[in-house]
Coordinates of N, CA and C in Angstrom, one line a residue:
M44 N 33.8 7.1 0.7 CA 33.2 5.7 0.9 C 33.5 4.9 -0.3
R45 N 33.7 3.6 -0.1 CA 34.0 2.6 -1.2 C 32.7 1.9 -1.4
I46 N 32.2 2.0 -2.7 CA 30.8 1.4 -3.0 C 30.9 0.5 -4.2
A47 N 30.4 -0.7 -4.1 CA 30.4 -1.7 -5.2 C 28.9 -1.7 -5.7
V48 N 28.8 -1.6 -7.0 CA 27.4 -1.6 -7.6 C 27.4 -2.8 -8.5
S49 N 26.4 -3.7 -8.2 CA 26.2 -4.9 -9.0 C 25.0 -4.7 -10.0
F50 N 25.3 -4.8 -11.3 CA 24.3 -4.5 -12.3 C 23.5 -5.8 -12.6
P51 N 22.3 -5.6 -13.1 CA 21.4 -6.7 -13.5 C 21.7 -7.1 -15.0
G52 N 21.6 -8.4 -15.3 CA 21.4 -8.9 -16.7 C 22.4 -8.3 -17.7
E53 N 22.2 -8.7 -18.9 CA 23.1 -8.4 -20.0 C 22.6 -7.3 -20.9
H54 N 21.3 -6.9 -20.8 CA 20.7 -6.0 -21.7 C 20.8 -4.6 -21.2
L55 N 20.7 -3.6 -22.2 CA 20.6 -2.2 -21.8 C 19.2 -1.9 -21.5
T56 N 18.8 -1.9 -20.3 CA 17.4 -1.7 -19.9 C 17.4 -0.4 -19.0
G57 N 16.1 -0.1 -18.7 CA 16.0 1.1 -17.8 C 16.7 0.9 -16.5
A58 N 16.7 -0.3 -15.9 CA 17.4 -0.6 -14.7 C 18.9 -0.4 -14.8
S59 N 19.5 -0.8 -16.0 CA 20.9 -0.6 -16.3 C 21.2 0.9 -16.3
R60 N 20.4 1.6 -17.0 CA 20.6 3.1 -17.2 C 20.5 3.7 -15.8
Y61 N 19.6 3.3 -15.0 CA 19.4 3.8 -13.6 C 20.6 3.6 -12.8
A62 N 21.1 2.3 -12.9 CA 22.3 2.0 -12.1 C 23.5 2.8 -12.6
A63 N 23.6 3.0 -13.9 CA 24.7 3.8 -14.4 C 24.7 5.2 -13.9
A64 N 23.5 5.7 -13.9 CA 23.3 7.1 -13.4 C 23.7 7.2 -11.9
I65 N 23.4 6.2 -11.1 CA 23.8 6.2 -9.7 C 25.4 6.1 -9.6
V66 N 26.0 5.2 -10.4 CA 27.4 5.1 -10.4 C 28.1 6.5 -10.7
G67 N 27.6 7.1 -11.8 CA 28.1 8.4 -12.2 C 28.0 9.5 -11.1
E68 N 26.8 9.5 -10.4 CA 26.6 10.5 -9.4 C 27.4 10.2 -8.2
L69 N 27.5 9.0 -7.8 CA 28.4 8.6 -6.6 C 29.8 9.0 -6.9
A70 N 30.3 8.6 -8.1 CA 31.7 8.9 -8.4 C 32.0 10.4 -8.5
S71 N 31.0 11.2 -9.0 CA 31.2 12.6 -9.1 C 31.2 13.3 -7.7
R72 N 30.7 12.6 -6.7 CA 30.8 13.1 -5.3 C 32.0 12.7 -4.6
G73 N 32.9 12.0 -5.3 CA 34.2 11.7 -4.6 C 34.2 10.3 -4.1
H74 N 33.2 9.5 -4.2 CA 33.2 8.1 -3.7 C 34.0 7.2 -4.7
L75 N 34.7 6.2 -4.1 CA 35.3 5.2 -5.0 C 34.3 4.1 -5.3
V76 N 34.1 3.9 -6.6 CA 33.0 3.1 -7.1 C 33.5 2.0 -8.0
L77 N 33.1 0.7 -7.6 CA 33.4 -0.4 -8.5 C 32.0 -0.8 -9.1
A78 N 32.0 -0.9 -10.4 CA 30.8 -1.3 -11.1 C 31.0 -2.7 -11.7
A79 N 30.3 -3.7 -11.2 CA 30.4 -5.1 -11.7 C 29.3 -5.3 -12.6
V80 N 29.6 -5.5 -13.9 CA 28.6 -5.6 -15.0 C 28.7 -7.0 -15.7
H81 N 27.6 -7.3 -16.4 CA 27.5 -8.5 -17.2 C 26.9 -8.2 -18.5
G82 N 27.7 -8.4 -19.6 CA 27.1 -8.2 -20.9 C 27.4 -6.8 -21.4
D83 N 27.1 -6.6 -22.7 CA 27.3 -5.3 -23.4 C 26.4 -4.2 -23.0
G84 N 25.2 -4.6 -22.6 CA 24.2 -3.5 -22.3 C 24.6 -2.6 -21.1
P85 N 24.9 -3.2 -19.9 CA 25.4 -2.4 -18.8 C 26.7 -1.7 -19.1
A86 N 27.6 -2.3 -19.9 CA 28.9 -1.7 -20.2 C 28.6 -0.5 -21.1
K87 N 27.6 -0.6 -22.0 CA 27.3 0.6 -22.8 C 26.7 1.7 -22.0
A88 N 25.9 1.4 -21.0 CA 25.3 2.4 -20.1 C 26.4 3.1 -19.4
L89 N 27.5 2.5 -19.1 CA 28.6 3.1 -18.4 C 29.7 3.8 -19.3
S90 N 29.4 3.7 -20.6 CA 30.5 4.2 -21.6 C 30.5 5.7 -21.6
G91 N 29.6 6.4 -20.9 CA 29.6 7.9 -21.0 C 30.5 8.5 -19.9
G92 N 29.9 9.5 -19.2 CA 30.7 10.2 -18.2 C 31.0 9.4 -17.0
A93 N 30.3 8.3 -16.7 CA 30.5 7.6 -15.5 C 31.8 6.7 -15.6
A94 N 32.1 6.2 -16.8 CA 33.2 5.2 -16.9 C 34.5 5.7 -16.4
P95 N 35.0 7.0 -16.8 CA 36.3 7.4 -16.4 C 36.4 7.5 -14.9
R96 N 35.3 7.6 -14.1 CA 35.4 7.9 -12.7 C 35.1 6.6 -11.9
A97 N 34.8 5.5 -12.6 CA 34.5 4.2 -11.9 C 35.3 3.1 -12.4
D98 N 35.6 2.1 -11.5 CA 36.3 0.9 -11.9 C 35.3 -0.1 -12.4
V99 N 35.2 -0.3 -13.8 CA 34.2 -1.1 -14.4 C 34.8 -2.5 -14.6
R100 N 34.2 -3.5 -14.0 CA 34.7 -4.9 -14.2 C 33.5 -5.8 -14.8
R101 N 33.9 -6.7 -15.7 CA 32.9 -7.6 -16.3 C 33.0 -8.9 -15.5
L102 N 31.8 -9.4 -15.2 CA 31.7 -10.7 -14.5 C 30.9 -11.7 -15.4
D103 N 31.2 -13.0 -15.2 CA 30.4 -14.0 -15.8 C 29.2 -14.4 -15.0
T104 N 28.2 -13.5 -14.9 CA 27.0 -13.8 -14.2 C 25.9 -14.2 -15.1
P105 N 24.9 -14.9 -14.6 CA 23.9 -15.6 -15.5 C 22.9 -14.7 -16.1
N106 N 22.5 -15.0 -17.4 CA 21.4 -14.4 -18.0 C 20.1 -14.9 -17.4
L107 N 19.1 -14.0 -17.3 CA 17.8 -14.5 -16.9 C 17.0 -14.9 -18.1
A108 N 16.6 -16.2 -18.1 CA 15.8 -16.7 -19.2 C 14.7 -17.6 -18.7
R109 N 13.8 -17.9 -19.6 CA 12.6 -18.7 -19.2 C 12.8 -20.2 -19.7
G110 N 12.0 -21.1 -19.1 CA 12.1 -22.5 -19.4 C 12.9 -23.3 -18.4
P111 N 12.6 -24.6 -18.3 CA 13.2 -25.4 -17.2 C 14.7 -25.5 -17.4
L112 N 15.2 -25.7 -18.6 CA 16.6 -25.8 -18.9 C 17.3 -24.5 -18.6
A113 N 16.7 -23.4 -19.0 CA 17.3 -22.1 -18.8 C 17.4 -21.8 -17.4
V114 N 16.3 -22.1 -16.6 CA 16.3 -21.8 -15.2 C 17.4 -22.6 -14.5
T115 N 17.6 -23.9 -14.9 CA 18.7 -24.7 -14.3 C 20.0 -24.0 -14.6
R116 N 20.3 -23.6 -15.8 CA 21.5 -23.0 -16.1 C 21.7 -21.7 -15.3
H117 N 20.6 -21.0 -15.1 CA 20.6 -19.7 -14.4 C 21.1 -20.0 -12.9
A118 N 20.5 -21.1 -12.3 CA 20.9 -21.4 -11.0 C 22.3 -21.8 -10.8
V119 N 22.9 -22.5 -11.8 CA 24.3 -22.9 -11.8 C 25.1 -21.6 -12.0
G120 N 24.7 -20.7 -12.8 CA 25.4 -19.5 -13.1 C 25.4 -18.6 -11.9
I121 N 24.4 -18.6 -11.0 CA 24.3 -17.8 -9.8 C 25.5 -18.1 -8.9
V122 N 25.8 -19.4 -8.8 CA 26.9 -19.8 -7.9 C 28.2 -19.3 -8.5
R123 N 28.4 -19.5 -9.8 CA 29.6 -19.0 -10.5 C 29.8 -17.5 -10.4
G124 N 28.6 -16.8 -10.6 CA 28.7 -15.3 -10.6 C 29.0 -14.8 -9.2
S125 N 28.4 -15.5 -8.1 CA 28.6 -15.0 -6.8 C 30.1 -15.2 -6.4
R126 N 30.7 -16.2 -6.8 CA 32.1 -16.5 -6.5 C 33.0 -15.4 -7.1
A127 N 32.7 -15.1 -8.4 CA 33.4 -14.1 -9.1 C 33.3 -12.7 -8.4
L128 N 32.1 -12.4 -8.0 CA 31.8 -11.1 -7.4 C 32.5 -11.1 -6.0
E129 N 32.4 -12.2 -5.3 CA 33.0 -12.3 -4.0 C 34.5 -12.0 -4.1
H130 N 35.2 -12.5 -5.1 CA 36.6 -12.3 -5.3 C 36.8 -10.8 -5.5
L131 N 36.0 -10.1 -6.4 CA 36.1 -8.7 -6.6 C 36.0 -7.9 -5.3
L132 N 34.9 -8.3 -4.5 CA 34.7 -7.6 -3.3 C 35.9 -7.7 -2.3
G133 N 36.5 -8.9 -2.3 CA 37.7 -9.1 -1.5 C 38.8 -8.2 -1.9
E134 N 39.0 -8.0 -3.2 CA 40.0 -7.1 -3.7 C 39.7 -5.6 -3.4
F135 N 38.4 -5.2 -3.6 CA 38.0 -3.8 -3.6 C 37.7 -3.3 -2.1
Q136 N 37.3 -4.3 -1.3 CA 37.0 -3.9 0.1 C 36.0 -2.8 0.3
P137 N 34.8 -3.0 -0.3 CA 33.8 -1.9 -0.2 C 33.2 -1.7 1.2
D138 N 32.6 -0.5 1.4 CA 31.9 -0.3 2.6 C 30.4 -0.8 2.5
V139 N 29.9 -0.8 1.2 CA 28.6 -1.2 1.0 C 28.4 -1.8 -0.4
V140 N 27.5 -2.7 -0.6 CA 27.2 -3.2 -2.0 C 25.8 -2.7 -2.3
L141 N 25.6 -2.2 -3.5 CA 24.3 -1.8 -4.1 C 24.0 -2.9 -5.2
S142 N 22.9 -3.6 -5.0 CA 22.5 -4.6 -6.0 C 21.2 -4.1 -6.7
H143 N 21.1 -4.4 -8.0 CA 19.9 -3.9 -8.7 C 19.2 -5.2 -9.2
C144 N 17.8 -5.1 -9.1 CA 16.9 -6.1 -9.6 C 16.7 -7.3 -8.6
V145 N 15.5 -7.8 -8.6 CA 15.1 -8.8 -7.7 C 15.8 -10.2 -7.9
F146 N 16.2 -10.4 -9.2 CA 16.9 -11.7 -9.4 C 18.4 -11.7 -9.3
N147 N 18.9 -10.6 -8.8 CA 20.4 -10.4 -8.6 C 20.8 -11.1 -7.3
V148 N 20.6 -12.3 -7.1 CA 20.9 -13.0 -5.9 C 22.4 -13.3 -5.7
W149 N 23.2 -13.3 -6.9 CA 24.6 -13.5 -6.7 C 25.2 -12.4 -5.9
A150 N 24.7 -11.1 -6.0 CA 25.2 -10.0 -5.2 C 24.9 -10.3 -3.7
A151 N 23.7 -10.8 -3.4 CA 23.4 -11.1 -2.0 C 24.3 -12.1 -1.4
L152 N 24.6 -13.2 -2.2 CA 25.4 -14.3 -1.7 C 26.9 -13.7 -1.5
A153 N 27.4 -13.0 -2.5 CA 28.7 -12.4 -2.3 C 28.9 -11.5 -1.2
A154 N 27.9 -10.6 -1.0 CA 27.9 -9.6 0.1 C 27.8 -10.4 1.5
K155 N 27.0 -11.4 1.6 CA 26.9 -12.1 2.8 C 28.2 -12.8 3.2
R156 N 28.8 -13.5 2.2 CA 30.0 -14.2 2.4 C 31.2 -13.3 2.8
T157 N 31.2 -12.1 2.3 CA 32.3 -11.2 2.6 C 32.0 -10.3 3.7
G158 N 30.8 -10.3 4.3 CA 30.4 -9.5 5.4 C 30.2 -8.0 5.1
V159 N 29.9 -7.7 3.8 CA 29.7 -6.3 3.4 C 28.2 -6.0 3.5
P160 N 27.7 -4.9 4.1 CA 26.3 -4.6 4.1 C 25.8 -4.4 2.6
L161 N 24.5 -5.0 2.4 CA 23.9 -4.9 1.1 C 22.7 -4.1 1.1
V162 N 22.6 -3.2 0.1 CA 21.4 -2.4 -0.1 C 20.8 -2.9 -1.5
A163 N 19.6 -3.5 -1.5 CA 19.1 -4.0 -2.7 C 18.0 -3.1 -3.3
L164 N 18.2 -2.7 -4.6 CA 17.2 -1.8 -5.2 C 16.4 -2.7 -6.2
L165 N 15.1 -2.7 -6.0 CA 14.2 -3.5 -6.8 C 13.4 -2.6 -7.8
H166 N 13.4 -3.1 -9.0 CA 12.8 -2.3 -10.1 C 11.5 -3.0 -10.7
E167 N 11.2 -4.2 -10.2 CA 10.2 -5.0 -10.8 C 9.0 -5.2 -10.0
L168 N 7.9 -5.5 -10.6 CA 6.6 -5.9 -9.9 C 6.5 -7.5 -10.1
P169 N 5.7 -8.1 -9.2 CA 5.6 -9.5 -9.2 C 5.0 -10.0 -10.6
A170 N 4.2 -9.2 -11.3 CA 3.6 -9.7 -12.5 C 4.6 -9.9 -13.6
Q171 N 5.8 -9.4 -13.5 CA 6.8 -9.6 -14.5 C 7.5 -11.0 -14.5
F172 N 7.3 -11.7 -13.4 CA 7.9 -13.0 -13.3 C 6.9 -14.0 -12.8
P173 N 7.1 -15.3 -13.0 CA 6.3 -16.3 -12.3 C 6.3 -16.1 -10.8
R174 N 5.2 -16.1 -10.1 CA 5.1 -15.7 -8.7 C 6.1 -16.5 -7.8
P175 N 6.2 -17.8 -8.0 CA 7.2 -18.5 -7.1 C 8.6 -17.9 -7.2
F176 N 9.0 -17.6 -8.4 CA 10.4 -17.0 -8.6 C 10.5 -15.6 -7.9
F177 N 9.5 -14.7 -8.2 CA 9.6 -13.4 -7.6 C 9.6 -13.5 -6.1
G178 N 8.7 -14.3 -5.5 CA 8.6 -14.4 -4.1 C 9.8 -15.0 -3.5
G179 N 10.4 -16.0 -4.1 CA 11.6 -16.6 -3.6 C 12.8 -15.7 -3.6
W180 N 13.0 -15.0 -4.8 CA 14.1 -14.0 -4.9 C 13.9 -12.9 -3.9
A181 N 12.7 -12.3 -3.8 CA 12.5 -11.2 -2.9 C 12.8 -11.6 -1.4
K182 N 12.3 -12.8 -1.0 CA 12.6 -13.2 0.4 C 14.1 -13.4 0.6
F183 N 14.7 -14.0 -0.4 CA 16.2 -14.2 -0.3 C 16.9 -12.9 -0.1
L184 N 16.6 -11.9 -1.0 CA 17.3 -10.6 -0.8 C 16.9 -10.0 0.5
G185 N 15.7 -10.1 0.9 CA 15.2 -9.4 2.1 C 15.9 -10.0 3.3
S186 N 16.2 -11.3 3.3 CA 16.8 -11.9 4.5 C 18.3 -11.6 4.6
R187 N 18.9 -11.1 3.5 CA 20.3 -10.8 3.5 C 20.7 -9.3 3.4
A188 N 19.7 -8.5 3.0 CA 20.0 -7.1 2.7 C 19.8 -6.3 4.0
H189 N 20.6 -5.3 4.2 CA 20.4 -4.3 5.3 C 19.1 -3.5 5.1
S190 N 18.9 -3.2 3.8 CA 17.6 -2.5 3.5 C 17.3 -2.8 2.0
V191 N 16.0 -2.7 1.6 CA 15.6 -2.9 0.3 C 14.9 -1.6 -0.2
V192 N 15.3 -1.1 -1.3 CA 14.7 0.2 -1.8 C 13.8 -0.1 -3.0
V193 N 12.6 0.4 -3.0 CA 11.7 0.3 -4.2 C 11.4 1.7 -4.6
S194 N 10.8 1.8 -5.9 CA 10.6 3.2 -6.5 C 9.2 3.7 -6.4
S195 N 8.3 2.9 -5.8 CA 6.9 3.4 -5.8 C 6.1 2.7 -4.6
E196 N 5.0 3.3 -4.3 CA 4.2 2.8 -3.2 C 3.6 1.4 -3.7
E197 N 3.3 1.3 -5.0 CA 2.8 0.1 -5.5 C 3.8 -1.1 -5.3
M198 N 5.0 -0.8 -5.6 CA 6.0 -1.8 -5.4 C 6.2 -2.1 -3.9
L199 N 6.1 -1.1 -3.1 CA 6.2 -1.3 -1.6 C 5.1 -2.3 -1.1
R200 N 3.9 -2.1 -1.6 CA 2.8 -3.0 -1.3 C 3.0 -4.4 -1.8
A201 N 3.7 -4.5 -2.9 CA 3.9 -5.9 -3.5 C 4.9 -6.6 -2.7
V202 N 5.9 -6.0 -2.1 CA 7.0 -6.7 -1.4 C 6.9 -6.6 0.1
R203 N 5.9 -5.9 0.6 CA 5.9 -5.6 2.1 C 5.9 -6.9 2.9
G204 N 5.1 -7.9 2.4 CA 5.0 -9.2 3.2 C 6.2 -10.0 3.0
L205 N 7.0 -9.7 1.9 CA 8.2 -10.5 1.6 C 9.5 -9.9 2.2
V206 N 9.5 -8.6 2.2 CA 10.7 -7.9 2.6 C 10.4 -6.9 3.7
P207 N 10.6 -7.2 4.9 CA 10.2 -6.3 6.0 C 10.9 -5.0 6.0
R208 N 12.2 -5.0 5.7 CA 13.0 -3.7 5.8 C 13.1 -3.1 4.4
S209 N 11.9 -2.5 4.0 CA 11.9 -1.9 2.7 C 11.4 -0.4 2.8
L210 N 11.8 0.4 1.9 CA 11.4 1.8 1.9 C 11.3 2.3 0.4
V211 N 10.6 3.4 0.3 CA 10.4 4.0 -1.1 C 11.3 5.2 -1.3
V212 N 12.0 5.1 -2.4 CA 12.8 6.3 -2.9 C 12.3 6.6 -4.3
P213 N 11.4 7.6 -4.5 CA 10.8 7.8 -5.8 C 11.9 8.1 -6.8
P214 N 11.8 7.7 -8.1 CA 12.8 8.0 -9.1 C 12.8 9.5 -9.4
G215 N 13.9 10.0 -9.8 CA 14.0 11.4 -10.2 C 14.4 11.5 -11.6
V216 N 14.6 12.7 -12.1 CA 15.0 13.0 -13.5 C 16.2 13.9 -13.4
D217 N 16.9 13.9 -14.5 CA 18.0 14.8 -14.7 C 17.5 16.1 -15.3
P218 N 17.5 17.2 -14.4 CA 16.9 18.5 -14.9 C 17.7 19.1 -16.0
R219 N 18.9 18.6 -16.2 CA 19.7 19.2 -17.3 C 19.2 18.7 -18.7
E220 N 18.5 17.5 -18.7 CA 18.0 16.9 -19.9 C 16.5 17.1 -20.1
F221 N 15.8 17.0 -18.9 CA 14.4 17.0 -18.9 C 13.9 18.3 -18.2
H222 N 13.4 19.2 -19.0 CA 12.9 20.5 -18.5 C 11.9 21.1 -19.5
P223 N 11.1 22.1 -19.0 CA 10.0 22.6 -19.9 C 10.6 23.3 -21.2
G224 N 11.9 23.7 -21.1 CA 12.5 24.4 -22.3 C 12.9 23.5 -23.4
V225 N 12.8 22.2 -23.2 CA 13.2 21.3 -24.3 C 12.3 21.5 -25.5
D226 N 12.9 21.6 -26.7 CA 12.1 21.8 -27.9 C 11.9 20.4 -28.6
G227 N 10.7 19.9 -28.6 CA 10.4 18.6 -29.3 C 9.9 18.7 -30.7
S228 N 10.0 19.9 -31.3 CA 9.4 20.1 -32.6 C 10.1 19.3 -33.7
A229 N 11.4 19.1 -33.6 CA 12.1 18.3 -34.6 C 11.7 16.9 -34.5
V230 N 11.5 16.3 -33.3 CA 11.1 14.9 -33.2 C 9.7 14.8 -33.7
R231 N 8.8 15.7 -33.4 CA 7.4 15.6 -33.9 C 7.3 15.7 -35.4
T232 N 8.2 16.5 -36.0 CA 8.2 16.6 -37.4 C 8.7 15.3 -38.1
E233 N 9.6 14.7 -37.4 CA 10.1 13.4 -38.0 C 9.1 12.3 -37.8
L234 N 8.4 12.3 -36.7 CA 7.4 11.2 -36.5 C 6.1 11.5 -37.1
L235 N 5.8 12.8 -37.3 CA 4.5 13.1 -37.9 C 4.8 14.0 -39.1
P236 N 5.4 13.4 -40.2 CA 5.8 14.2 -41.3 C 4.6 15.0 -42.0
Q237 N 3.4 14.5 -41.9 CA 2.3 15.2 -42.5 C 1.6 16.2 -41.5
G238 N 2.2 16.3 -40.3 CA 1.6 17.2 -39.3 C 0.3 16.6 -38.8
G239 N -0.4 17.4 -38.0 CA -1.7 17.0 -37.6 C -1.7 16.0 -36.5
G240 N -2.4 14.9 -36.6 CA -2.9 13.9 -35.6 C -2.1 13.8 -34.3
P241 N -2.7 13.3 -33.3 CA -2.0 13.0 -32.1 C -0.9 12.0 -32.2
L242 N 0.0 12.2 -31.3 CA 1.2 11.2 -31.2 C 1.2 10.6 -29.9
V243 N 1.2 9.2 -29.9 CA 1.3 8.5 -28.6 C 2.6 7.8 -28.6
V244 N 3.4 8.1 -27.5 CA 4.8 7.6 -27.4 C 4.9 6.7 -26.2
C245 N 5.4 5.5 -26.3 CA 5.7 4.6 -25.2 C 7.2 4.4 -25.1
V246 N 7.8 4.9 -24.1 CA 9.3 4.7 -23.9 C 9.5 3.6 -22.9
S247 N 9.8 2.4 -23.4 CA 10.0 1.3 -22.4 C 10.3 0.1 -23.3
H248 N 11.0 -0.9 -22.7 CA 11.1 -2.2 -23.3 C 9.8 -2.8 -23.3
I249 N 9.5 -3.6 -24.4 CA 8.1 -4.1 -24.6 C 8.1 -5.5 -24.0
M250 N 7.2 -5.7 -23.0 CA 7.0 -7.0 -22.4 C 5.5 -7.0 -21.9
E251 N 5.0 -8.2 -21.7 CA 3.6 -8.4 -21.4 C 3.3 -7.7 -20.1
A252 N 4.1 -7.8 -19.1 CA 3.8 -7.3 -17.8 C 3.6 -5.8 -17.8
K253 N 4.2 -5.1 -18.8 CA 4.1 -3.6 -18.8 C 2.9 -3.1 -19.5
G254 N 2.1 -4.0 -20.1 CA 0.8 -3.6 -20.7 C 0.9 -3.0 -22.1
Q255 N 2.1 -3.0 -22.8 CA 2.1 -2.4 -24.1 C 1.3 -3.2 -25.1
L256 N 1.2 -4.5 -24.9 CA 0.5 -5.4 -25.8 C -1.0 -5.0 -25.8
D257 N -1.5 -4.6 -24.7 CA -2.9 -4.1 -24.7 C -3.1 -2.9 -25.6
L258 N -2.0 -2.0 -25.6 CA -2.1 -0.8 -26.5 C -2.0 -1.3 -27.9
V259 N -1.2 -2.3 -28.2 CA -1.1 -2.8 -29.6 C -2.5 -3.3 -30.1
E260 N -3.1 -4.1 -29.2 CA -4.4 -4.6 -29.6 C -5.5 -3.5 -29.8
A261 N -5.3 -2.4 -29.1 CA -6.3 -1.3 -29.2 C -6.0 -0.4 -30.4
I262 N -4.9 -0.5 -31.1 CA -4.6 0.4 -32.2 C -5.6 0.5 -33.3
P263 N -6.2 -0.7 -33.8 CA -7.3 -0.5 -34.8 C -8.4 0.3 -34.4
R264 N -8.9 0.2 -33.1 CA -10.0 1.0 -32.6 C -9.6 2.4 -32.5
M265 N -8.4 2.7 -32.0 CA -7.9 4.0 -31.9 C -7.9 4.7 -33.2
A266 N -7.4 4.0 -34.2 CA -7.3 4.6 -35.6 C -8.7 5.0 -36.2
E267 N -9.7 4.1 -35.8 CA -11.0 4.4 -36.3 C -11.6 5.7 -35.7
R268 N -11.4 5.8 -34.4 CA -11.9 7.0 -33.6 C -11.1 8.2 -33.7
V269 N -9.8 8.1 -33.9 CA -8.9 9.3 -34.0 C -8.1 9.2 -35.3
P270 N -8.6 9.7 -36.4 CA -7.9 9.6 -37.6 C -6.6 10.4 -37.5
G271 N -5.5 9.8 -38.1 CA -4.2 10.4 -38.1 C -3.4 10.1 -36.9
I272 N -3.9 9.4 -36.0 CA -3.1 9.0 -34.8 C -1.9 8.2 -35.1
R273 N -0.8 8.4 -34.4 CA 0.4 7.6 -34.7 C 0.9 7.1 -33.3
I274 N 1.3 5.8 -33.2 CA 1.8 5.2 -32.0 C 3.2 4.8 -32.2
V275 N 4.1 5.3 -31.4 CA 5.6 5.0 -31.5 C 6.1 4.3 -30.2
F276 N 6.7 3.2 -30.4 CA 7.3 2.5 -29.3 C 8.8 2.8 -29.3
V277 N 9.4 3.2 -28.2 CA 10.8 3.4 -28.1 C 11.4 2.4 -27.1
G278 N 11.9 1.3 -27.7 CA 12.4 0.2 -26.8 C 12.4 -1.0 -27.7
S279 N 12.9 -2.1 -27.0 CA 13.0 -3.4 -27.7 C 12.2 -4.5 -27.0
T280 N 12.2 -5.6 -27.7 CA 11.5 -6.8 -27.0 C 12.5 -7.6 -26.2
L281 N 13.8 -7.2 -26.2 CA 14.8 -8.0 -25.5 C 14.9 -9.4 -26.0
G282 N 14.6 -9.5 -27.3 CA 14.7 -10.8 -28.0 C 13.7 -11.9 -27.6
R283 N 12.6 -11.5 -27.0 CA 11.6 -12.5 -26.6 C 10.8 -12.9 -27.8
P284 N 10.8 -14.1 -28.2 CA 10.2 -14.6 -29.5 C 8.7 -14.3 -29.4
G285 N 8.0 -14.6 -28.3 CA 6.6 -14.5 -28.2 C 6.1 -13.1 -28.4
T286 N 6.8 -12.1 -27.8 CA 6.5 -10.7 -28.0 C 6.7 -10.3 -29.5
E287 N 7.8 -10.7 -30.0 CA 8.1 -10.3 -31.4 C 7.1 -10.9 -32.4
R288 N 6.6 -12.1 -32.1 CA 5.6 -12.7 -33.0 C 4.3 -11.9 -32.8
F289 N 4.0 -11.5 -31.6 CA 2.7 -10.7 -31.4 C 2.8 -9.4 -32.2
L290 N 3.9 -8.7 -32.1 CA 4.0 -7.4 -32.8 C 4.0 -7.6 -34.3

């Protein structure tokens, strides 16, 4: 099967890593895979084992940003990005397009114009975006996708009224990397050089909708009640000034 995968945004996020894992798995099973990426983040996610087995192409698709001017630029960029992807799909002739993230409407436009079935994978909850944007994007994808895949029952409830053809596929893990035999003692020694106290780890990009800022606000009270506690964030703010100022 010939499969085109449209990546979200420019940053190396969990969604990008997830999409890269799908590309690698599909390619390892003998499928011909075209990975359409934007920015260094997704390209980095594909720089491992997936890259030699997939055709990786960079597109001039829009960054997602906030503010009236940024939203206008994003809208203009969607048209440009959809045309570039449409050209790629015309060359590659895929059997199906997999798009990632609710704002990846350029993939929906390109798939519709080329007549290729679209499967949209959504990774976000409505709280991560202004409600009109999330609702508009979800309805747009839902009206053009053959099916929409979400990763949890919570997400299914959030999009059920917006996207009729939706189903849940729970996220999995790579048992070669994540298993009970993994020895985390070296990491604990590095993060807790004095030994002792509990270690709280949050592995995720830091943004308001994910609730890490509530954890930051609770740190002084946690330190009072649990001496020696240490909180470690593994992720970035994706350059959001408001979040960086808060931290």
